Amino acid sequence: MSLTVTSDVVEGIARITLVGEVDSGSVGKFKDEVDKVAKASPKEIVLCVKELSFMSSAGLRVIVFAKQKLGVSVPIYVVKPQEMIVDTLKKTGLLHSVSIVDEHNKCD
């Protein structure tokens, strides 16, 4: 399955919506969107991932990159991830750097 990524920044909140799978072949799309929203210096990032079925370690590196680029004061919310993605975040310890939430007003 391929990856579809869209993003916008409204009132300082960056929303990135990921649909499909993030793997080594598609991770560039994800990173490009992070770069794009980072230019707006958002106060938070919201990853809408309810339709994301897989995220490889390459995708996790993009989240780490976002955290490093924007700083620890910019929270990253992962909205409605599938259990497999939550497990990956736990196993890598990245769960401590993001907030997993069931809903956010920026995600449908």
mmCIF file of C-alpha atoms in Angstrom:
data_model
loop_
_atom_site.group_PDB
_atom_site.id
_atom_site.type_symbol
_atom_site.label_atom_id
_atom_site.label_comp_id
_atom_site.label_asym_id
_atom_site.label_seq_id
_atom_site.Cartn_x
_atom_site.Cartn_y
_atom_site.Cartn_z
ATOM 1 C CA MET A 1 0.000 0.000 0.000
ATOM 2 C CA SER A 2 1.227 3.488 -0.750
ATOM 3 C CA LEU A 3 1.304 6.547 1.463
ATOM 4 C CA THR A 4 -0.768 9.699 1.171
ATOM 5 C CA VAL A 5 0.389 12.667 3.250
ATOM 6 C CA THR A 6 -1.294 16.044 3.607
ATOM 7 C CA SER A 7 -0.555 18.902 5.944
ATOM 8 C CA ASP A 8 -1.549 22.384 6.955
ATOM 9 C CA VAL A 9 -0.752 24.887 9.673
ATOM 10 C CA VAL A 10 -3.620 26.840 11.198
ATOM 11 C CA GLU A 11 -3.211 29.197 14.157
ATOM 12 C CA GLY A 12 0.172 27.722 15.010
ATOM 13 C CA ILE A 13 -0.974 24.101 14.981
ATOM 14 C CA ALA A 14 0.537 21.856 12.319
ATOM 15 C CA ARG A 15 -1.613 18.945 11.192
ATOM 16 C CA ILE A 16 -0.096 16.091 9.209
ATOM 17 C CA THR A 17 -2.457 13.367 8.014
ATOM 18 C CA LEU A 18 -0.938 10.007 7.069
ATOM 19 C CA VAL A 19 -2.923 7.357 5.180
ATOM 20 C CA GLY A 20 -1.455 3.997 4.158
ATOM 21 C CA GLU A 21 2.021 2.813 5.154
ATOM 22 C CA VAL A 22 5.230 4.615 6.080
ATOM 23 C CA ASP A 23 8.197 2.521 5.015
ATOM 24 C CA SER A 24 11.635 3.135 3.531
ATOM 25 C CA GLY A 25 10.108 3.779 0.104
ATOM 26 C CA SER A 26 7.518 6.314 1.240
ATOM 27 C CA VAL A 27 9.180 7.974 4.220
ATOM 28 C CA GLY A 28 10.429 10.855 2.061
ATOM 29 C CA LYS A 29 6.861 12.119 1.664
ATOM 30 C CA PHE A 30 6.451 12.192 5.450
ATOM 31 C CA LYS A 31 9.775 13.976 5.995
ATOM 32 C CA ASP A 32 8.964 16.542 3.293
ATOM 33 C CA GLU A 33 5.705 17.431 5.079
ATOM 34 C CA VAL A 34 7.509 17.750 8.423
ATOM 35 C CA ASP A 35 10.039 20.081 6.779
ATOM 36 C CA LYS A 36 7.208 22.106 5.245
ATOM 37 C CA VAL A 37 5.271 22.616 8.476
ATOM 38 C CA ALA A 38 8.454 23.227 10.496
ATOM 39 C CA LYS A 39 9.061 26.396 8.447
ATOM 40 C CA ALA A 40 5.935 27.861 10.069
ATOM 41 C CA SER A 41 7.413 27.312 13.573
ATOM 42 C CA PRO A 42 4.282 25.606 14.915
ATOM 43 C CA LYS A 43 3.487 25.494 18.616
ATOM 44 C CA GLU A 44 2.383 21.853 18.282
ATOM 45 C CA ILE A 45 2.238 19.059 15.717
ATOM 46 C CA VAL A 46 -0.772 16.796 15.341
ATOM 47 C CA LEU A 47 -0.237 13.519 13.470
ATOM 48 C CA CYS A 48 -3.611 12.187 12.295
ATOM 49 C CA VAL A 49 -2.842 8.491 11.812
ATOM 50 C CA LYS A 50 -6.114 6.605 12.227
ATOM 51 C CA GLU A 51 -5.791 5.359 8.624
ATOM 52 C CA LEU A 52 -2.082 4.538 8.901
ATOM 53 C CA SER A 53 -1.637 0.777 8.931
ATOM 54 C CA PHE A 54 2.163 0.528 9.254
ATOM 55 C CA MET A 55 5.125 2.661 10.295
ATOM 56 C CA SER A 56 8.658 1.358 9.906
ATOM 57 C CA SER A 57 11.697 2.557 11.823
ATOM 58 C CA ALA A 58 12.224 5.072 9.005
ATOM 59 C CA GLY A 59 8.950 6.753 9.991
ATOM 60 C CA LEU A 60 9.998 6.796 13.629
ATOM 61 C CA ARG A 61 13.202 8.562 12.625
ATOM 62 C CA VAL A 62 11.100 11.319 11.039
ATOM 63 C CA ILE A 63 9.275 11.807 14.342
ATOM 64 C CA VAL A 64 12.630 12.019 16.135
ATOM 65 C CA PHE A 65 13.817 14.472 13.449
ATOM 66 C CA ALA A 66 10.701 16.624 14.005
ATOM 67 C CA LYS A 67 11.295 16.662 17.750
ATOM 68 C CA GLN A 68 14.944 17.672 17.267
ATOM 69 C CA LYS A 69 14.138 20.288 14.629
ATOM 70 C CA LEU A 70 11.338 21.972 16.577
ATOM 71 C CA GLY A 71 12.602 21.429 20.112
ATOM 72 C CA VAL A 72 11.273 19.686 23.171
ATOM 73 C CA SER A 73 8.812 22.487 23.917
ATOM 74 C CA VAL A 74 6.742 21.636 20.815
ATOM 75 C CA PRO A 75 4.437 18.727 21.656
ATOM 76 C CA ILE A 76 3.700 16.042 19.091
ATOM 77 C CA TYR A 77 0.286 14.388 19.313
ATOM 78 C CA VAL A 78 -0.290 11.024 17.632
ATOM 79 C CA VAL A 79 -4.038 10.749 17.129
ATOM 80 C CA LYS A 80 -5.806 7.374 17.075
ATOM 81 C CA PRO A 81 -2.867 5.130 16.101
ATOM 82 C CA GLN A 82 -3.420 1.447 15.452
ATOM 83 C CA GLU A 83 -2.103 -0.905 18.129
ATOM 84 C CA MET A 84 0.860 -2.020 15.990
ATOM 85 C CA ILE A 85 2.103 1.575 15.812
ATOM 86 C CA VAL A 86 1.619 2.086 19.558
ATOM 87 C CA ASP A 87 3.631 -1.097 20.199
ATOM 88 C CA THR A 88 6.443 0.172 17.982
ATOM 89 C CA LEU A 89 6.486 3.514 19.802
ATOM 90 C CA LYS A 90 6.649 1.667 23.141
ATOM 91 C CA LYS A 91 9.421 -0.719 22.086
ATOM 92 C CA THR A 92 11.608 2.105 20.827
ATOM 93 C CA GLY A 93 11.009 4.357 23.820
ATOM 94 C CA LEU A 94 9.642 7.068 21.536
ATOM 95 C CA LEU A 95 6.356 6.874 23.417
ATOM 96 C CA HIS A 96 7.935 9.175 26.024
ATOM 97 C CA SER A 97 8.497 11.882 23.402
ATOM 98 C CA VAL A 98 4.971 11.989 21.954
ATOM 99 C CA SER A 99 1.441 12.049 23.328
ATOM 100 C CA ILE A 100 -0.947 9.353 22.126
ATOM 101 C CA VAL A 101 -4.540 10.569 22.131
ATOM 102 C CA ASP A 102 -7.844 9.136 20.897
ATOM 103 C CA GLU A 103 -9.008 12.419 19.468
ATOM 104 C CA HIS A 104 -7.891 15.965 18.696
ATOM 105 C CA ASN A 105 -9.989 18.767 17.302
ATOM 106 C CA LYS A 106 -7.602 19.023 14.308
ATOM 107 C CA CYS A 107 -8.295 15.427 13.172
ATOM 108 C CA ASP A 108 -11.686 14.308 11.874
#
